[in-house]
Amino acid sequence: MRKNIVTIITVFLGSSFLFGCQSEDIIELETKKPTTEIRVEDYSNLILDGEITKIIVSKTKGVHATVFEKDEVIETFKRLISGAVKENGIVNMANPELYIDVVYENEDKQSFYLWIGEKGQKSTLMKTDDTHTIYTISEEMTDMVIELDESIDN
């Protein structure tokens, strides 16, 4: 009889333990958000802060800058920046190939870093005030930037 009581207690405690672990897993699964959820801000584009009057581009920050004030070049940079798509994840980037300052009518500035891909590849853009987020630029825009890059002073 004593053996039966010990067996019943052992089975009861083992079942309680297993049941307790199982219900915790179910609760944990129910409270977690699905990882496939898509948020709109994850795929947002960059927004320009106003009407652009000039673009200042240099290969070394603050040295030998090229100033673009022609409408067609400004329009190209507008399309480049507004077409850039935000990428998820943590970034660790090398020094950028280009430093870009966008100057607006009210003399405010917005600054970016640009890593130029090879012809036919995507490029990478980053706001200087948010170095934890990158944006990708299409292959077509990369090809246009490569052409512009050739006219920038070293």
mmCIF file of C-alpha atoms in Angstrom:
data_model
loop_
_atom_site.group_PDB
_atom_site.id
_atom_site.type_symbol
_atom_site.label_atom_id
_atom_site.label_comp_id
_atom_site.label_asym_id
_atom_site.label_seq_id
_atom_site.Cartn_x
_atom_site.Cartn_y
_atom_site.Cartn_z
ATOM 1 C CA MET A 1 0.000 0.000 0.000
ATOM 2 C CA ARG A 2 2.774 2.335 0.886
ATOM 3 C CA LYS A 3 4.395 1.663 -2.493
ATOM 4 C CA ASN A 4 1.156 2.634 -4.269
ATOM 5 C CA ILE A 5 0.939 5.945 -2.398
ATOM 6 C CA VAL A 6 4.539 6.837 -3.280
ATOM 7 C CA THR A 7 3.853 5.958 -6.936
ATOM 8 C CA ILE A 8 0.665 8.058 -6.984
ATOM 9 C CA ILE A 9 2.442 11.045 -5.396
ATOM 10 C CA THR A 10 5.350 10.738 -7.842
ATOM 11 C CA VAL A 11 3.001 10.560 -10.826
ATOM 12 C CA PHE A 12 0.954 13.488 -9.468
ATOM 13 C CA LEU A 13 4.037 15.695 -8.925
ATOM 14 C CA GLY A 14 5.500 14.760 -12.321
ATOM 15 C CA SER A 15 2.199 15.506 -14.067
ATOM 16 C CA SER A 16 1.859 18.810 -12.218
ATOM 17 C CA PHE A 17 5.357 19.777 -13.260
ATOM 18 C CA LEU A 18 4.749 18.881 -16.921
ATOM 19 C CA PHE A 19 1.348 20.571 -16.942
ATOM 20 C CA GLY A 20 2.849 23.723 -15.409
ATOM 21 C CA CYS A 21 5.559 23.896 -18.073
ATOM 22 C CA GLN A 22 3.062 23.337 -20.846
ATOM 23 C CA SER A 23 0.671 26.083 -19.784
ATOM 24 C CA GLU A 24 3.550 28.563 -19.458
ATOM 25 C CA ASP A 25 4.590 27.854 -23.042
ATOM 26 C CA ILE A 26 1.026 28.401 -24.266
ATOM 27 C CA ILE A 27 0.759 31.705 -22.404
ATOM 28 C CA GLU A 28 4.117 32.790 -23.789
ATOM 29 C CA LEU A 29 3.043 31.991 -27.357
ATOM 30 C CA GLU A 30 -0.230 33.848 -26.952
ATOM 31 C CA THR A 31 1.416 37.033 -25.669
ATOM 32 C CA LYS A 32 4.146 37.250 -28.319
ATOM 33 C CA LYS A 33 3.455 39.277 -31.441
ATOM 34 C CA PRO A 34 3.934 37.460 -34.725
ATOM 35 C CA THR A 35 7.355 38.043 -36.263
ATOM 36 C CA THR A 36 5.918 38.339 -39.769
ATOM 37 C CA GLU A 37 3.969 41.479 -38.895
ATOM 38 C CA ILE A 38 4.776 44.275 -41.358
ATOM 39 C CA ARG A 39 4.910 47.808 -40.072
ATOM 40 C CA VAL A 40 4.541 50.719 -42.462
ATOM 41 C CA GLU A 41 7.456 52.676 -41.011
ATOM 42 C CA ASP A 42 9.830 49.767 -41.728
ATOM 43 C CA TYR A 43 9.509 50.433 -45.439
ATOM 44 C CA SER A 44 9.191 54.200 -45.403
ATOM 45 C CA ASN A 45 11.125 56.506 -47.682
ATOM 46 C CA LEU A 46 13.157 59.538 -46.724
ATOM 47 C CA ILE A 47 11.337 62.848 -46.646
ATOM 48 C CA LEU A 48 12.927 66.122 -47.673
ATOM 49 C CA ASP A 49 12.363 69.111 -45.382
ATOM 50 C CA GLY A 50 11.502 71.757 -47.997
ATOM 51 C CA GLU A 51 12.437 73.309 -51.332
ATOM 52 C CA ILE A 52 16.096 72.621 -52.168
ATOM 53 C CA THR A 53 18.273 75.509 -53.342
ATOM 54 C CA LYS A 54 21.605 73.695 -53.575
ATOM 55 C CA ILE A 55 23.374 70.408 -52.970
ATOM 56 C CA ILE A 56 26.904 70.351 -51.554
ATOM 57 C CA VAL A 57 28.847 67.140 -52.161
ATOM 58 C CA SER A 58 32.354 66.225 -51.084
ATOM 59 C CA LYS A 59 34.472 63.108 -50.900
ATOM 60 C CA THR A 60 36.092 64.286 -47.663
ATOM 61 C CA LYS A 61 33.920 66.039 -45.081
ATOM 62 C CA GLY A 62 34.275 69.801 -45.469
ATOM 63 C CA VAL A 63 37.146 69.668 -47.980
ATOM 64 C CA HIS A 64 36.930 70.357 -51.736
ATOM 65 C CA ALA A 65 33.158 70.457 -51.879
ATOM 66 C CA THR A 66 31.280 70.679 -55.154
ATOM 67 C CA VAL A 67 28.150 72.826 -55.096
ATOM 68 C CA PHE A 68 25.283 71.919 -57.420
ATOM 69 C CA GLU A 69 22.666 74.613 -58.039
ATOM 70 C CA LYS A 70 21.345 73.497 -61.441
ATOM 71 C CA ASP A 71 17.728 72.364 -61.407
ATOM 72 C CA GLU A 72 18.405 69.071 -63.214
ATOM 73 C CA VAL A 73 21.104 68.021 -60.713
ATOM 74 C CA ILE A 74 18.956 69.067 -57.752
ATOM 75 C CA GLU A 75 16.059 67.090 -59.266
ATOM 76 C CA THR A 76 18.310 64.008 -59.535
ATOM 77 C CA PHE A 77 19.256 64.275 -55.856
ATOM 78 C CA LYS A 78 15.586 64.789 -54.907
ATOM 79 C CA ARG A 79 14.686 61.550 -56.677
ATOM 80 C CA LEU A 80 17.685 59.797 -55.144
ATOM 81 C CA ILE A 81 16.782 60.801 -51.575
ATOM 82 C CA SER A 82 13.005 60.491 -51.782
ATOM 83 C CA GLY A 83 13.289 57.124 -53.546
ATOM 84 C CA ALA A 84 15.587 55.618 -50.914
ATOM 85 C CA VAL A 85 13.956 52.773 -49.013
ATOM 86 C CA LYS A 86 14.520 52.144 -45.299
ATOM 87 C CA GLU A 87 16.170 48.831 -44.417
ATOM 88 C CA ASN A 88 15.722 46.914 -41.164
ATOM 89 C CA GLY A 89 18.538 45.739 -38.954
ATOM 90 C CA ILE A 90 21.597 47.004 -37.166
ATOM 91 C CA VAL A 91 24.227 48.681 -39.305
ATOM 92 C CA ASN A 92 27.972 48.982 -39.040
ATOM 93 C CA MET A 93 29.304 50.932 -41.992
ATOM 94 C CA ALA A 94 32.750 51.965 -43.174
ATOM 95 C CA ASN A 95 33.510 55.604 -43.997
ATOM 96 C CA PRO A 96 31.162 56.912 -46.702
ATOM 97 C CA GLU A 97 32.291 57.687 -50.227
ATOM 98 C CA LEU A 98 30.320 60.931 -50.390
ATOM 99 C CA TYR A 99 29.136 63.517 -47.886
ATOM 100 C CA ILE A 100 25.987 65.308 -49.040
ATOM 101 C CA ASP A 101 24.485 68.486 -47.608
ATOM 102 C CA VAL A 102 21.042 69.482 -48.844
ATOM 103 C CA VAL A 103 20.429 73.206 -48.378
ATOM 104 C CA TYR A 104 16.844 74.462 -48.328
ATOM 105 C CA GLU A 105 15.307 77.874 -49.106
ATOM 106 C CA ASN A 106 15.279 78.824 -45.422
ATOM 107 C CA GLU A 107 19.016 77.937 -45.216
ATOM 108 C CA ASP A 108 18.346 74.818 -43.105
ATOM 109 C CA LYS A 109 20.578 71.879 -43.924
ATOM 110 C CA GLN A 110 20.031 68.150 -43.987
ATOM 111 C CA SER A 111 23.135 65.949 -44.236
ATOM 112 C CA PHE A 112 23.609 62.432 -45.607
ATOM 113 C CA TYR A 113 26.338 59.841 -46.077
ATOM 114 C CA LEU A 114 26.405 57.920 -49.352
ATOM 115 C CA TRP A 115 28.078 54.618 -50.220
ATOM 116 C CA ILE A 116 28.030 54.130 -53.979
ATOM 117 C CA GLY A 117 27.497 50.623 -55.328
ATOM 118 C CA GLU A 118 28.937 49.301 -58.554
ATOM 119 C CA LYS A 119 27.152 50.007 -61.820
ATOM 120 C CA GLY A 120 23.905 48.013 -61.804
ATOM 121 C CA GLN A 121 23.947 47.550 -58.003
ATOM 122 C CA LYS A 122 22.135 49.313 -55.177
ATOM 123 C CA SER A 123 23.766 52.078 -53.143
ATOM 124 C CA THR A 124 23.336 52.970 -49.481
ATOM 125 C CA LEU A 125 22.286 56.282 -47.949
ATOM 126 C CA MET A 126 22.291 57.308 -44.273
ATOM 127 C CA LYS A 127 21.109 60.449 -42.498
ATOM 128 C CA THR A 128 23.949 61.874 -40.418
ATOM 129 C CA ASP A 129 21.582 62.433 -37.492
ATOM 130 C CA ASP A 130 20.411 58.786 -37.512
ATOM 131 C CA THR A 131 23.411 56.517 -37.966
ATOM 132 C CA HIS A 132 21.476 53.415 -36.907
ATOM 133 C CA THR A 133 19.299 53.390 -40.036
ATOM 134 C CA ILE A 134 20.257 52.900 -43.676
ATOM 135 C CA TYR A 135 18.301 53.395 -46.859
ATOM 136 C CA THR A 136 18.928 51.637 -50.161
ATOM 137 C CA ILE A 137 18.951 53.353 -53.511
ATOM 138 C CA SER A 138 17.870 51.621 -56.717
ATOM 139 C CA GLU A 139 20.294 50.338 -59.327
ATOM 140 C CA GLU A 140 19.127 53.012 -61.788
ATOM 141 C CA MET A 141 19.817 55.822 -59.315
ATOM 142 C CA THR A 142 23.220 54.291 -58.538
ATOM 143 C CA ASP A 143 24.129 54.541 -62.221
ATOM 144 C CA MET A 144 23.145 58.230 -62.207
ATOM 145 C CA VAL A 145 25.195 58.882 -59.063
ATOM 146 C CA ILE A 146 28.234 57.215 -60.622
ATOM 147 C CA GLU A 147 28.002 59.711 -63.499
ATOM 148 C CA LEU A 148 27.665 62.636 -61.067
ATOM 149 C CA ASP A 149 30.523 61.285 -58.934
ATOM 150 C CA GLU A 150 32.910 61.711 -61.854
ATOM 151 C CA SER A 151 32.246 65.487 -61.833
ATOM 152 C CA ILE A 152 32.929 65.873 -58.077
ATOM 153 C CA ASP A 153 36.303 67.289 -57.034
ATOM 154 C CA ASN A 154 38.661 64.969 -55.176
#
